[in-house]
Coordinates of C-alpha atoms in Angstrom, one line a residue:
Chain A
X641 CA -18.0 100.1 -82.2
X642 CA -15.3 97.3 -81.6
X643 CA -16.2 94.9 -78.8
X644 CA -12.9 93.6 -76.8
X645 CA -13.1 90.2 -75.5
X646 CA -12.1 90.1 -72.1
X647 CA -10.1 87.1 -71.6
X648 CA -6.4 87.2 -72.6
X649 CA -6.6 83.8 -74.3
X650 CA -3.3 81.2 -74.0
X651 CA -4.1 80.0 -77.4
X652 CA -6.0 80.5 -80.5
X653 CA -6.0 78.8 -83.7
X654 CA -7.2 80.4 -87.1
X655 CA -8.9 77.9 -89.4
X656 CA -11.3 75.1 -89.4
X657 CA -10.0 72.9 -92.1
X658 CA -8.5 69.2 -91.0
X659 CA -4.8 71.2 -90.0
X660 CA -6.6 73.6 -87.9
X661 CA -9.2 71.1 -86.1
X662 CA -6.4 68.6 -86.0
X663 CA -4.3 71.5 -83.9
X664 CA -7.3 72.0 -82.1
X665 CA -7.3 68.1 -80.8
X666 CA -4.2 68.3 -80.0
X667 CA -4.0 71.5 -77.8
X668 CA -7.3 70.6 -76.3
X669 CA -5.9 66.7 -75.1
X670 CA -3.1 68.7 -73.7
X671 CA -5.2 70.5 -71.3
X672 CA -5.0 74.2 -73.2
X673 CA -8.6 75.0 -73.6
X674 CA -7.9 76.4 -77.3
X675 CA -10.2 78.8 -78.8
X676 CA -10.5 77.7 -82.4
X677 CA -11.5 81.1 -85.0
X678 CA -13.1 79.3 -87.8
X679 CA -13.7 82.1 -90.7
X680 CA -14.8 81.8 -94.0
X681 CA -11.7 82.0 -96.2
X682 CA -12.3 79.2 -98.2
X683 CA -15.7 78.6 -99.7
X684 CA -17.5 81.3 -97.8
X685 CA -18.1 78.7 -95.1
X686 CA -16.0 77.0 -92.4
X687 CA -14.5 73.8 -92.8
X688 CA -12.1 74.7 -95.6
X689 CA -11.7 73.4 -99.0
X690 CA -13.3 70.0 -98.1
X691 CA -16.3 71.2 -97.4
X692 CA -16.7 71.6 -101.5
X693 CA -15.4 68.7 -102.2
X694 CA -17.6 65.3 -102.6
X695 CA -16.1 61.8 -101.9
X696 CA -12.6 61.7 -100.4
X697 CA -11.0 58.8 -100.9
X698 CA -7.4 59.3 -99.5
X699 CA -7.6 60.4 -96.1
X700 CA -6.4 57.3 -94.1
X701 CA -8.8 55.2 -92.0
X702 CA -11.6 55.5 -94.3
X703 CA -11.4 52.4 -96.2
X704 CA -14.7 53.0 -98.3
X705 CA -14.5 56.7 -98.7
X706 CA -16.2 59.2 -96.7
X707 CA -17.6 62.8 -98.0
X708 CA -15.9 65.8 -97.5
X709 CA -18.0 67.6 -95.3
X710 CA -18.9 64.8 -93.2
X711 CA -14.6 64.0 -92.5
X712 CA -14.7 67.9 -91.5
X713 CA -17.8 67.5 -89.5
X714 CA -16.2 64.1 -87.3
X715 CA -13.1 66.2 -87.3
X716 CA -14.8 68.8 -85.3
X717 CA -16.8 67.1 -83.2
X718 CA -13.9 65.1 -81.9
X719 CA -11.9 69.1 -81.3
X720 CA -15.2 69.8 -79.4
X721 CA -15.5 66.3 -77.6
X722 CA -12.2 67.9 -75.9
X723 CA -13.5 71.0 -74.8
X724 CA -12.7 72.9 -78.2
X725 CA -14.3 76.5 -77.8
X726 CA -15.4 77.8 -81.3
X727 CA -16.3 81.2 -82.8
X728 CA -17.6 82.2 -86.0
X729 CA -15.5 85.3 -87.4
X730 CA -13.2 86.3 -90.4
X731 CA -9.9 87.7 -88.7
X732 CA -9.1 90.7 -90.9
X733 CA -6.1 92.0 -89.3
X734 CA -3.5 91.2 -86.8
X735 CA -0.9 92.8 -84.8
X736 CA 2.2 91.2 -83.5
X737 CA 3.9 93.9 -82.3
X738 CA 3.4 93.6 -79.2
X739 CA 2.9 90.8 -76.7
X740 CA 0.0 88.9 -76.1
X741 CA -0.5 89.3 -79.9
X742 CA -3.9 90.6 -80.9
X743 CA -6.4 89.8 -83.6
X744 CA -9.2 91.7 -84.8
X745 CA -12.5 91.1 -87.0
X746 CA -14.6 93.8 -87.9
X747 CA -15.9 93.5 -84.5
X748 CA -14.3 92.3 -81.9
X749 CA -10.8 92.0 -81.0
X750 CA -8.5 89.0 -79.1
X751 CA -5.6 88.9 -77.3
X752 CA -3.5 85.8 -76.9
X753 CA -0.2 84.5 -76.1
X754 CA 0.6 81.7 -78.5
X755 CA -1.3 81.7 -82.3
X756 CA -1.4 79.1 -84.4
X757 CA -2.1 80.0 -87.7
X758 CA -4.2 77.4 -90.6
X759 CA -6.1 79.6 -92.8
X760 CA -5.5 77.4 -95.9
X761 CA -5.5 78.1 -99.4
X762 CA -7.9 78.5 -102.2
X763 CA -8.0 77.1 -105.6
X764 CA -7.8 79.5 -107.9
X765 CA -11.1 78.7 -110.6
X766 CA -12.3 80.5 -113.4
X767 CA -15.0 83.0 -112.4
X768 CA -18.1 81.9 -114.4
X769 CA -21.4 80.6 -113.2
X770 CA -20.9 77.3 -115.3
X771 CA -18.2 76.3 -113.2
X772 CA -19.7 77.2 -109.6
X773 CA -22.8 75.2 -110.7
X774 CA -20.3 72.0 -111.5
X775 CA -18.3 72.4 -108.8
X776 CA -17.7 68.5 -107.6
X777 CA -19.8 67.5 -110.5
X778 CA -17.1 66.9 -112.6
X779 CA -15.3 70.0 -111.9
X780 CA -11.8 69.3 -109.6
X781 CA -9.0 71.4 -108.4
X782 CA -7.2 68.3 -107.1
X783 CA -6.1 65.9 -109.8
X784 CA -4.2 63.7 -107.0
X785 CA -7.3 63.6 -104.5
X786 CA -9.9 62.9 -108.0
X787 CA -8.3 61.7 -110.8
X788 CA -8.5 57.8 -110.1
X789 CA -12.0 58.3 -109.2
X790 CA -14.3 55.9 -111.2
X791 CA -16.3 58.6 -112.9
X792 CA -13.4 60.1 -115.2
X793 CA -11.8 56.1 -115.7
X794 CA -11.4 55.8 -119.3
X795 CA -13.1 59.1 -120.1
X796 CA -12.2 62.5 -121.9
X797 CA -11.5 64.9 -119.9
X798 CA -10.0 69.0 -119.8
X799 CA -7.6 70.2 -118.1
X800 CA -7.5 74.1 -117.3
X801 CA -4.3 76.0 -117.2
X802 CA -0.6 76.4 -119.1
X803 CA 2.2 76.1 -116.4
X804 CA 4.2 73.8 -115.2
X805 CA 1.5 72.3 -112.8
X806 CA -1.2 72.3 -115.5
X807 CA 1.0 69.7 -117.4
X808 CA 2.3 67.9 -114.7
X809 CA -1.7 67.2 -113.8
X810 CA -2.8 66.5 -117.5
X811 CA 0.4 63.8 -117.4
X812 CA -0.9 62.3 -114.7
X813 CA -4.6 62.3 -115.5
X814 CA -3.4 60.3 -118.3
X815 CA -2.6 57.5 -116.7
X816 CA -6.8 57.5 -115.9
X817 CA -8.5 59.2 -118.8
X818 CA -9.1 57.9 -122.0
X819 CA -8.4 61.5 -123.7
X820 CA -7.0 64.8 -122.1
X821 CA -7.9 68.5 -123.8
X822 CA -5.5 70.9 -122.2
X823 CA -7.2 74.2 -122.6
X824 CA -4.9 77.1 -122.4
X825 CA -5.9 81.2 -123.2
X826 CA -2.5 81.8 -124.4
X827 CA -0.8 80.6 -127.9
X828 CA 1.8 78.7 -125.9
X829 CA 2.7 77.0 -122.6
X830 CA 4.1 79.1 -119.5
X831 CA 5.7 75.7 -118.7
X832 CA 9.6 74.2 -118.9
X833 CA 11.1 73.2 -122.2
X834 CA 11.1 69.8 -120.8
X835 CA 7.8 69.6 -119.9
X836 CA 6.6 70.7 -123.0
X837 CA 8.6 67.8 -124.8
X838 CA 7.0 65.3 -122.3
X839 CA 3.6 66.5 -123.2
X840 CA 4.6 66.2 -127.0
X841 CA 5.3 62.8 -126.8
X842 CA 1.9 61.6 -124.7
X843 CA -0.6 61.0 -127.5
X844 CA -3.4 61.1 -125.1
X845 CA -2.7 64.5 -124.6
X846 CA -4.4 67.1 -126.7
X847 CA -3.2 70.9 -126.6
X848 CA -6.0 73.6 -127.1
X849 CA -4.4 77.1 -127.4
X850 CA -5.9 80.4 -127.1
X851 CA -9.0 79.4 -125.4
X852 CA -11.4 79.7 -122.9
X853 CA -14.6 78.1 -121.6
X854 CA -17.4 79.3 -122.6
X855 CA -20.0 77.2 -121.1
X856 CA -20.6 73.9 -119.3
X857 CA -23.6 71.4 -120.0
X858 CA -24.7 68.1 -118.6
X859 CA -28.0 66.7 -117.0
X860 CA -26.0 66.8 -113.3
X861 CA -22.5 65.9 -114.0
X862 CA -20.1 67.6 -116.6
X863 CA -20.9 66.3 -120.4
X864 CA -19.9 68.9 -122.6
X865 CA -17.8 71.7 -122.5
X866 CA -17.9 74.6 -125.0
X867 CA -14.9 76.3 -125.4
X868 CA -14.3 79.7 -127.5
X869 CA -11.4 80.6 -129.5
X870 CA -10.2 84.2 -128.5
X871 CA -8.8 84.9 -131.8
X872 CA -11.3 84.0 -134.2
X873 CA -14.4 83.3 -131.4
X874 CA -15.1 80.2 -132.6
X875 CA -16.7 78.2 -130.4
X876 CA -15.9 74.0 -130.2
X877 CA -18.3 71.5 -128.0
X878 CA -16.0 69.0 -126.5
X879 CA -17.5 65.6 -124.9
X880 CA -15.9 65.9 -121.6
X881 CA -16.6 64.1 -118.2
X882 CA -14.6 66.0 -116.1
X883 CA -12.9 69.4 -115.8
X884 CA -9.3 69.8 -113.7
X885 CA -8.5 73.2 -112.7
X886 CA -4.5 73.9 -113.0
X887 CA -4.2 77.7 -112.7
X888 CA -2.8 77.5 -109.2
X889 CA -3.9 78.4 -105.6
X890 CA -3.8 81.3 -103.5
X891 CA -2.8 81.3 -99.9
X892 CA -5.0 82.9 -97.4
X893 CA -2.6 85.2 -95.9
X894 CA -3.8 89.0 -97.2
X895 CA -5.0 89.3 -93.4
X896 CA -1.5 89.0 -91.9
X897 CA -0.5 92.3 -93.9
X898 CA 3.2 91.4 -93.6
X899 CA 3.2 90.8 -89.6
X900 CA 5.1 87.9 -90.3
X901 CA 7.5 86.4 -93.3
X902 CA 5.9 84.9 -96.4
X903 CA 7.3 83.4 -99.4
X904 CA 7.4 84.8 -102.7
X905 CA 4.2 83.3 -103.4
X906 CA 2.6 84.6 -100.3
X907 CA 2.8 81.3 -98.4
X908 CA 3.7 81.5 -94.5
X909 CA 7.5 80.6 -94.4
X910 CA 8.2 78.1 -91.3
X911 CA 11.1 76.9 -90.1
X912 CA 11.1 73.3 -91.2
X913 CA 10.6 70.9 -90.0
X914 CA 8.6 72.6 -87.2
X915 CA 5.9 75.1 -87.6
X916 CA 7.3 78.3 -86.1
X917 CA 7.2 81.4 -88.3
X918 CA 9.4 84.4 -88.1
X919 CA 7.5 85.6 -85.0
X920 CA 8.1 83.8 -81.8
X921 CA 5.2 82.4 -80.5
X922 CA 3.2 82.4 -84.1
X923 CA 3.4 79.1 -85.6
X924 CA 1.5 77.7 -89.1
X925 CA 0.2 74.5 -90.4
X926 CA -1.5 73.5 -93.3
X927 CA -1.6 74.5 -97.0
X928 CA -1.3 78.2 -95.9
X929 CA 2.6 76.9 -95.4
X930 CA 2.8 74.6 -97.9
X931 CA 2.7 74.8 -101.8
X932 CA 3.5 71.6 -102.7
X933 CA 1.7 68.7 -101.1
X934 CA -2.0 70.4 -100.7
X935 CA -3.2 67.0 -99.1
X936 CA -6.1 67.1 -96.3
X937 CA -3.8 64.4 -94.4
X938 CA -0.5 66.3 -94.9
X939 CA -2.6 69.4 -93.7
X940 CA -4.0 67.2 -90.3
X941 CA -0.2 66.4 -89.7
X942 CA 0.7 69.6 -89.6
X943 CA -1.8 70.9 -87.5
X944 CA -0.7 68.1 -85.0
X945 CA 3.2 69.4 -85.3
X946 CA 1.6 72.9 -84.5
X947 CA 0.1 72.1 -81.4
X948 CA 3.0 70.0 -79.7
X949 CA 5.4 73.3 -80.9
X950 CA 3.2 75.8 -78.9
X951 CA 2.3 73.4 -76.3
X952 CA 6.0 73.7 -75.8
X953 CA 6.5 77.0 -76.4
X954 CA 3.8 77.9 -73.8
X955 CA 5.3 75.6 -71.4
X956 CA 8.9 76.8 -71.8
X957 CA 7.6 80.6 -71.2
X958 CA 6.1 79.2 -68.2
X959 CA 2.7 80.0 -69.4
X960 CA 0.3 77.9 -68.2
Chain B
X1165 CA 19.5 29.9 -101.3
X1166 CA 18.3 33.4 -102.1
X1167 CA 15.4 33.7 -104.1
X1168 CA 15.3 36.4 -106.5
X1169 CA 11.9 38.0 -107.5
X1170 CA 11.8 38.5 -111.2
X1171 CA 9.6 41.7 -111.8
X1172 CA 11.7 44.6 -111.5
X1173 CA 9.4 46.6 -109.1
X1174 CA 8.4 50.4 -110.4
X1175 CA 8.1 51.1 -106.4
X1176 CA 8.3 49.5 -103.4
X1177 CA 7.8 50.9 -99.9
X1178 CA 9.4 49.0 -96.5
X1179 CA 6.7 49.9 -93.4
X1180 CA 3.5 49.2 -92.5
X1181 CA 2.2 51.5 -89.9
X1182 CA 0.3 55.1 -90.9
X1183 CA 2.8 56.1 -92.7
X1184 CA 3.9 53.5 -94.7
X1185 CA 0.4 52.2 -95.4
X1186 CA -0.6 56.0 -96.1
X1187 CA 2.2 55.9 -98.9
X1188 CA 0.8 53.1 -100.6
X1189 CA -2.6 54.6 -101.0
X1190 CA -1.1 57.8 -102.7
X1191 CA 1.5 55.6 -104.8
X1192 CA -1.8 52.9 -105.8
X1193 CA -4.1 55.9 -106.6
X1194 CA -1.4 57.2 -108.6
X1195 CA -1.3 53.9 -110.4
X1196 CA 1.9 52.8 -109.3
X1197 CA 1.2 49.5 -108.6
X1198 CA 3.6 49.6 -105.0
X1199 CA 4.7 46.6 -103.1
X1200 CA 4.4 47.3 -99.4
X1201 CA 6.8 44.8 -97.6
X1202 CA 5.1 44.9 -94.0
X1203 CA 8.1 43.7 -91.6
X1204 CA 8.2 43.0 -88.1
X1205 CA 10.3 45.5 -86.8
X1206 CA 8.2 47.1 -84.4
X1207 CA 6.8 44.8 -81.7
X1208 CA 7.2 41.3 -83.6
X1209 CA 3.9 41.9 -86.1
X1210 CA 3.2 44.2 -88.8
X1211 CA 1.1 47.5 -88.6
X1212 CA 3.9 49.7 -86.1
X1213 CA 3.8 51.3 -82.7
X1214 CA 0.2 51.3 -83.1
X1215 CA -0.6 47.6 -82.8
X1216 CA 0.7 47.7 -79.5
X1217 CA -1.9 50.6 -78.7
X1218 CA -5.1 50.6 -77.3
X1219 CA -7.6 53.5 -77.4
X1220 CA -6.2 56.3 -80.3
X1221 CA -8.3 59.6 -79.1
X1222 CA -6.1 62.1 -81.6
X1223 CA -6.4 60.3 -85.2
X1224 CA -8.6 63.2 -86.5
X1225 CA -11.7 61.8 -88.0
X1226 CA -12.5 59.7 -85.2
X1227 CA -14.5 61.5 -82.8
X1228 CA -15.1 58.7 -79.9
X1229 CA -11.5 57.1 -80.4
X1230 CA -10.7 54.2 -82.5
X1231 CA -8.8 51.0 -81.0
X1232 CA -4.9 51.3 -82.5
X1233 CA -5.4 47.7 -84.2
X1234 CA -8.6 48.7 -86.0
X1235 CA -7.1 51.7 -87.2
X1236 CA -4.5 50.1 -89.0
X1237 CA -6.8 47.3 -90.5
X1238 CA -8.7 49.9 -91.6
X1239 CA -5.8 51.9 -93.1
X1240 CA -4.5 48.8 -94.6
X1241 CA -8.1 47.3 -96.1
X1242 CA -8.0 51.1 -98.0
X1243 CA -4.7 50.6 -99.4
X1244 CA -5.3 46.9 -100.5
X1245 CA -8.7 48.6 -102.3
X1246 CA -6.2 50.3 -104.5
X1247 CA -4.1 47.3 -105.5
X1248 CA -1.3 47.7 -103.2
X1249 CA 0.5 44.1 -102.9
X1250 CA 1.2 43.2 -99.8
X1251 CA 4.4 40.6 -98.3
X1252 CA 5.5 40.0 -95.2
X1253 CA 9.4 39.9 -94.6
X1254 CA 11.8 41.6 -92.4
X1255 CA 14.3 43.4 -95.2
X1256 CA 17.8 43.1 -93.8
X1257 CA 19.9 44.5 -96.3
X1258 CA 19.9 47.0 -99.0
X1259 CA 22.0 47.9 -101.8
X1260 CA 21.8 51.6 -103.1
X1261 CA 24.9 51.5 -104.9
X1262 CA 23.4 50.4 -108.5
X1263 CA 20.4 51.2 -109.9
X1264 CA 17.5 49.6 -109.5
X1265 CA 18.2 49.2 -105.8
X1266 CA 18.0 45.7 -104.4
X1267 CA 16.4 44.9 -101.4
X1268 CA 17.3 41.7 -99.3
X1269 CA 15.6 39.5 -96.9
X1270 CA 16.9 36.3 -95.3
X1271 CA 15.5 34.2 -98.3
X1272 CA 14.6 37.0 -101.3
X1273 CA 15.7 39.8 -103.3
X1274 CA 14.0 42.2 -105.2
X1275 CA 14.8 45.3 -107.4
X1276 CA 13.2 48.3 -107.6
X1277 CA 13.7 51.8 -108.9
X1278 CA 12.2 54.0 -106.2
X1279 CA 12.0 53.0 -102.9
X1280 CA 9.7 54.8 -100.0
X1281 CA 11.7 53.4 -96.0
X1282 CA 9.0 54.1 -93.2
X1283 CA 10.2 51.6 -90.9
X1284 CA 9.2 53.6 -87.8
X1285 CA 11.0 53.6 -84.7
X1286 CA 10.7 51.6 -81.5
X1287 CA 10.1 53.1 -78.1
X1288 CA 12.9 51.9 -76.0
X1289 CA 11.0 49.8 -73.1
X1290 CA 13.0 48.2 -69.9
X1291 CA 13.0 44.4 -70.2
X1292 CA 11.4 43.0 -67.2
X1293 CA 8.1 40.6 -67.9
X1294 CA 5.7 42.4 -65.9
X1295 CA 6.0 45.6 -68.4
X1296 CA 5.3 43.2 -71.4
X1297 CA 2.5 41.8 -69.3
X1298 CA 0.9 45.2 -68.5
X1299 CA 1.8 47.1 -72.0
X1300 CA -1.4 48.8 -73.1
X1301 CA -2.8 48.0 -69.5
X1302 CA -1.6 51.1 -67.5
X1303 CA 2.0 51.5 -69.3
X1304 CA 2.5 53.7 -72.2
X1305 CA 5.4 54.8 -74.4
X1306 CA 3.8 58.2 -75.1
X1307 CA 2.1 60.7 -72.9
X1308 CA 0.9 62.7 -75.7
X1309 CA -1.0 60.0 -76.6
X1310 CA -2.4 58.4 -73.1
X1311 CA -1.9 61.1 -70.7
X1312 CA -5.2 62.6 -71.0
X1313 CA -7.3 59.4 -71.1
X1314 CA -9.7 59.1 -68.3
X1315 CA -8.4 56.3 -66.7
X1316 CA -5.4 58.7 -66.1
X1317 CA -7.4 61.6 -64.2
X1318 CA -6.5 62.4 -61.0
X1319 CA -4.5 59.2 -60.2
X1320 CA -0.8 58.9 -59.2
X1321 CA 1.2 57.7 -61.8
X1322 CA 5.1 57.0 -62.0
X1323 CA 7.2 58.3 -65.2
X1324 CA 10.8 56.4 -65.9
X1325 CA 13.5 58.1 -67.2
X1326 CA 16.0 61.3 -66.2
X1327 CA 16.6 63.0 -69.5
X1328 CA 14.9 66.3 -70.9
X1329 CA 12.0 64.6 -72.5
X1330 CA 11.4 62.3 -69.2
X1331 CA 11.1 65.8 -66.9
X1332 CA 9.0 67.3 -69.9
X1333 CA 6.4 64.2 -70.3
X1334 CA 6.7 64.6 -66.2
X1335 CA 5.1 68.1 -66.5
X1336 CA 2.9 67.5 -69.3
X1337 CA 1.3 64.3 -67.3
X1338 CA 0.9 66.8 -63.9
X1339 CA -1.8 68.2 -65.7
X1340 CA -3.7 65.5 -65.4
X1341 CA -2.4 62.8 -63.1
X1342 CA -3.4 64.1 -59.2
X1343 CA 1.0 62.3 -58.3
X1344 CA 3.9 61.9 -60.4
X1345 CA 6.5 59.8 -59.0
X1346 CA 9.7 60.5 -61.5
X1347 CA 11.6 57.3 -61.2
X1348 CA 15.3 57.3 -62.2
X1349 CA 17.8 54.5 -61.8
X1350 CA 21.2 57.3 -61.0
X1351 CA 21.7 59.6 -58.5
X1352 CA 20.7 62.9 -60.7
X1353 CA 18.9 63.8 -63.8
X1354 CA 21.1 64.1 -66.7
X1355 CA 18.0 67.1 -67.6
X1356 CA 19.5 70.3 -68.3
X1357 CA 19.5 73.2 -65.1
X1358 CA 16.5 75.0 -66.7
X1359 CA 14.2 71.8 -66.9
X1360 CA 14.9 70.5 -63.4
X1361 CA 14.6 73.6 -61.9
X1362 CA 10.9 73.9 -63.3
X1363 CA 10.7 70.2 -61.8
X1364 CA 11.5 71.3 -58.6
X1365 CA 8.7 74.3 -58.7
X1366 CA 6.2 71.7 -59.6
X1367 CA 4.6 70.0 -56.2
X1368 CA 2.8 67.2 -58.4
X1369 CA 6.2 65.8 -58.9
X1370 CA 8.6 63.6 -56.7
X1371 CA 11.6 62.7 -57.7
X1372 CA 12.5 58.9 -56.6
X1373 CA 16.2 58.3 -57.2
X1374 CA 18.8 55.2 -57.4
X1375 CA 16.0 53.4 -58.4
X1376 CA 14.5 51.1 -60.6
X1377 CA 10.8 48.8 -60.9
X1378 CA 10.9 45.8 -59.5
X1379 CA 7.7 44.4 -60.0
X1380 CA 4.2 45.4 -61.2
X1381 CA 1.0 44.0 -59.8
X1382 CA -2.9 44.9 -60.2
X1383 CA -5.8 42.6 -61.3
X1384 CA -5.7 43.4 -64.8
X1385 CA -4.5 46.8 -65.1
X1386 CA -1.4 48.6 -63.2
X1387 CA -2.0 49.0 -59.3
X1388 CA 1.3 49.0 -57.5
X1389 CA 4.8 49.5 -58.4
X1390 CA 7.4 47.8 -56.7
X1391 CA 10.8 50.0 -56.7
X1392 CA 14.0 48.7 -55.9
X1393 CA 16.8 51.4 -54.8
X1394 CA 20.0 50.1 -56.0
X1395 CA 22.0 51.3 -53.4
X1396 CA 20.1 49.5 -50.7
X1397 CA 18.0 47.3 -52.1
X1398 CA 15.3 48.6 -50.0
X1399 CA 12.0 48.0 -52.0
X1400 CA 8.9 50.5 -51.7
X1401 CA 5.7 50.2 -53.2
X1402 CA 4.2 52.8 -54.8
X1403 CA -0.1 52.9 -55.8
X1404 CA 0.2 54.0 -59.4
X1405 CA -2.6 53.9 -61.9
X1406 CA -0.4 54.3 -65.2
X1407 CA 3.5 54.0 -66.0
X1408 CA 5.3 56.1 -68.8
X1409 CA 8.2 55.0 -70.0
X1410 CA 10.8 58.1 -71.0
X1411 CA 13.8 56.4 -72.0
X1412 CA 13.8 57.2 -75.6
X1413 CA 13.3 55.4 -78.9
X1414 CA 15.6 53.5 -81.4
X1415 CA 14.6 54.3 -85.2
X1416 CA 14.8 51.3 -87.1
X1417 CA 17.5 51.9 -89.6
X1418 CA 20.3 48.9 -88.4
X1419 CA 19.2 47.3 -91.9
X1420 CA 20.4 50.2 -94.2
X1421 CA 23.8 50.1 -92.4
X1422 CA 24.7 53.9 -93.7
X1423 CA 23.8 53.6 -97.0
X1424 CA 22.1 56.9 -96.6
X1425 CA 22.4 59.9 -94.5
X1426 CA 21.2 59.4 -91.0
X1427 CA 21.5 62.0 -88.3
X1428 CA 23.5 61.5 -84.7
X1429 CA 20.6 59.5 -83.4
X1430 CA 20.4 57.5 -86.5
X1431 CA 17.4 58.7 -87.7
X1432 CA 17.2 59.6 -91.8
X1433 CA 17.9 63.0 -92.7
X1434 CA 15.5 64.1 -95.2
X1435 CA 15.8 67.5 -97.3
X1436 CA 12.7 69.2 -95.4
X1437 CA 10.0 70.1 -96.4
X1438 CA 10.4 67.1 -98.9
X1439 CA 11.1 63.7 -97.8
X1440 CA 14.3 63.1 -100.1
X1441 CA 16.8 61.2 -98.7
X1442 CA 20.6 61.8 -99.6
X1443 CA 20.2 58.7 -102.3
X1444 CA 18.2 59.9 -105.5
X1445 CA 15.0 58.1 -105.4
X1446 CA 14.6 56.7 -101.9
X1447 CA 12.1 59.0 -99.9
X1448 CA 11.6 58.6 -96.4
X1449 CA 8.7 59.3 -93.9
X1450 CA 7.2 58.6 -90.0
X1451 CA 8.8 58.1 -87.1
X1452 CA 12.2 56.8 -89.0
X1453 CA 12.6 60.6 -90.0
X1454 CA 11.1 62.3 -87.1
X1455 CA 12.5 62.2 -83.6
X1456 CA 10.3 64.9 -82.5
X1457 CA 6.6 64.4 -82.9
X1458 CA 6.2 60.9 -83.3
X1459 CA 2.4 60.7 -84.0
X1460 CA 0.5 58.3 -86.0
X1461 CA -1.2 61.7 -87.7
X1462 CA 2.1 63.2 -88.4
X1463 CA 3.5 60.1 -89.9
X1464 CA 0.5 59.5 -92.0
X1465 CA 0.7 63.3 -93.3
X1466 CA 4.3 62.6 -94.0
X1467 CA 3.8 59.0 -95.8
X1468 CA 1.4 60.9 -98.2
X1469 CA 4.0 63.6 -99.1
X1470 CA 6.9 60.7 -99.7
X1471 CA 4.2 59.0 -102.3
X1472 CA 3.5 62.4 -103.9
X1473 CA 7.5 63.2 -104.2
X1474 CA 8.2 59.2 -105.4
X1475 CA 5.4 59.8 -107.8
X1476 CA 6.9 63.2 -109.2
X1477 CA 10.9 61.5 -109.3
X1478 CA 9.5 58.5 -111.4
X1479 CA 7.6 60.7 -113.7
X1480 CA 10.4 63.1 -114.5
X1481 CA 12.9 60.0 -114.6
X1482 CA 10.3 58.6 -117.3
X1483 CA 9.6 55.5 -115.5
X1484 CA 6.2 55.0 -116.2

């Protein structure tokens, strides 16, 4: 049986990463009493991708770095301080065809006049138990975030992938690492010719074709990566302190079931520079709209913008 | 005599508010060794508008709030930790007609391959000694930032201005304040009809036409606002705990002398969602590009994006 929550909400925010939480801080301080639905889209817990990272060095204001989960905890406390209400449910379905909008989890329904979607994106990762085991212990999905960490400096590392972004990340990481093994399961890269030429001219990067990760070992941190050639079955051991996944991201938009306009990669299309979507009264922010930057601070910034857009929209509609 | 700095820089960032400093953190962590030129565009000191605010409640990560100058100090320390180099000079002129670009202060010249402009905007404030005296002590230029502060709750306040944004801010502030005096020097508002109708229906807001601030008094914080009728010369005393300036902002773009494309209000036009300007290799971020949101966190977010755009641009050009 589906429970209908009796209240019509003024504003609901879906998502509990930096973007959704920042939207909550702004909406709450504007006196809108937002309801934030924190789901489990990313990594099986609320809080988004920062919950599965360790030290964050690049969120401005924390000059000595801060652990990802602690940062989320602090932003959440801030949203709570201004009376954001939280519920833990995964939204599985929406109905934007009538107003107020309806949101459905498996067991509950909500109605809201205005909606902010901040459900994020998930880094695609290899489905291998060793990858889960060493996640955050040498394995990362963000070269920008983690490439410069001391633990990878002047050390050999692996990058997994074969597209433009894999080669970009390998190039980027070659500034810090001593050697880079770019491991790709096919016999050539999908990346553009220009990109591949760059790769060839970079003596630090070695392409390892037709290969997949067989196993990872190390006492507490990645030390040895076992790579299997998919044609010959031969196993090679690579000494590496890190593994960077560069096999893409998937925006968490499946639950929307095409109720609003997505781009060709299924990210929500917004009317830049605003956070308005194709549905009047629905706003979106953070990684679910952003295939390009995907940083905690850029997500937080756009969360602020979404709340200000929503506040203005509600005020214009006279919904107080 | 003009001193030419001998080095050709890879990347220079102009501006030292949240946006410029966040760009520096990202550029520095990407190994680009940025030079940040911190000017005095905003309030006669580096650091941007946060240097003239008191408590910041809405920057995510600081659940109990943080003083504006302390937040800037921390972000600066973070940029320095990753080897950003700082110089204190006001850039007065640029030359983008040949590459590398040239930047000129009164006494020095720099050359750089890539440039990030983060010079911010300045809130227009009344030129009156009492306004300077009580700035941050009851006087604010940001309703979004400060409207919800306990000091203004259920207290009478003044809003200065007569345009759409002044009326928007008065409406917004009426959620918190007990009474709002909207003081305008002319005999009618410039705001749209719809806006004015809204105003009339809000019983908390009283329009005070043909009036200017004559003086402000209070022991340490704004307490009494003396208002003069410009036609009759009559002085009225208003008991008010706060004064919100809503007479617009001026982006700090005069030094660019139309070297790149500005919008009709003189903000730098960027190719959203990127931070690219009309000049290849010049990026812009923060309030100097943003007439809409103007928040520390949105500025910081776009600073991150500018650094990532610049990093990619340098890499594509092979400038390492």
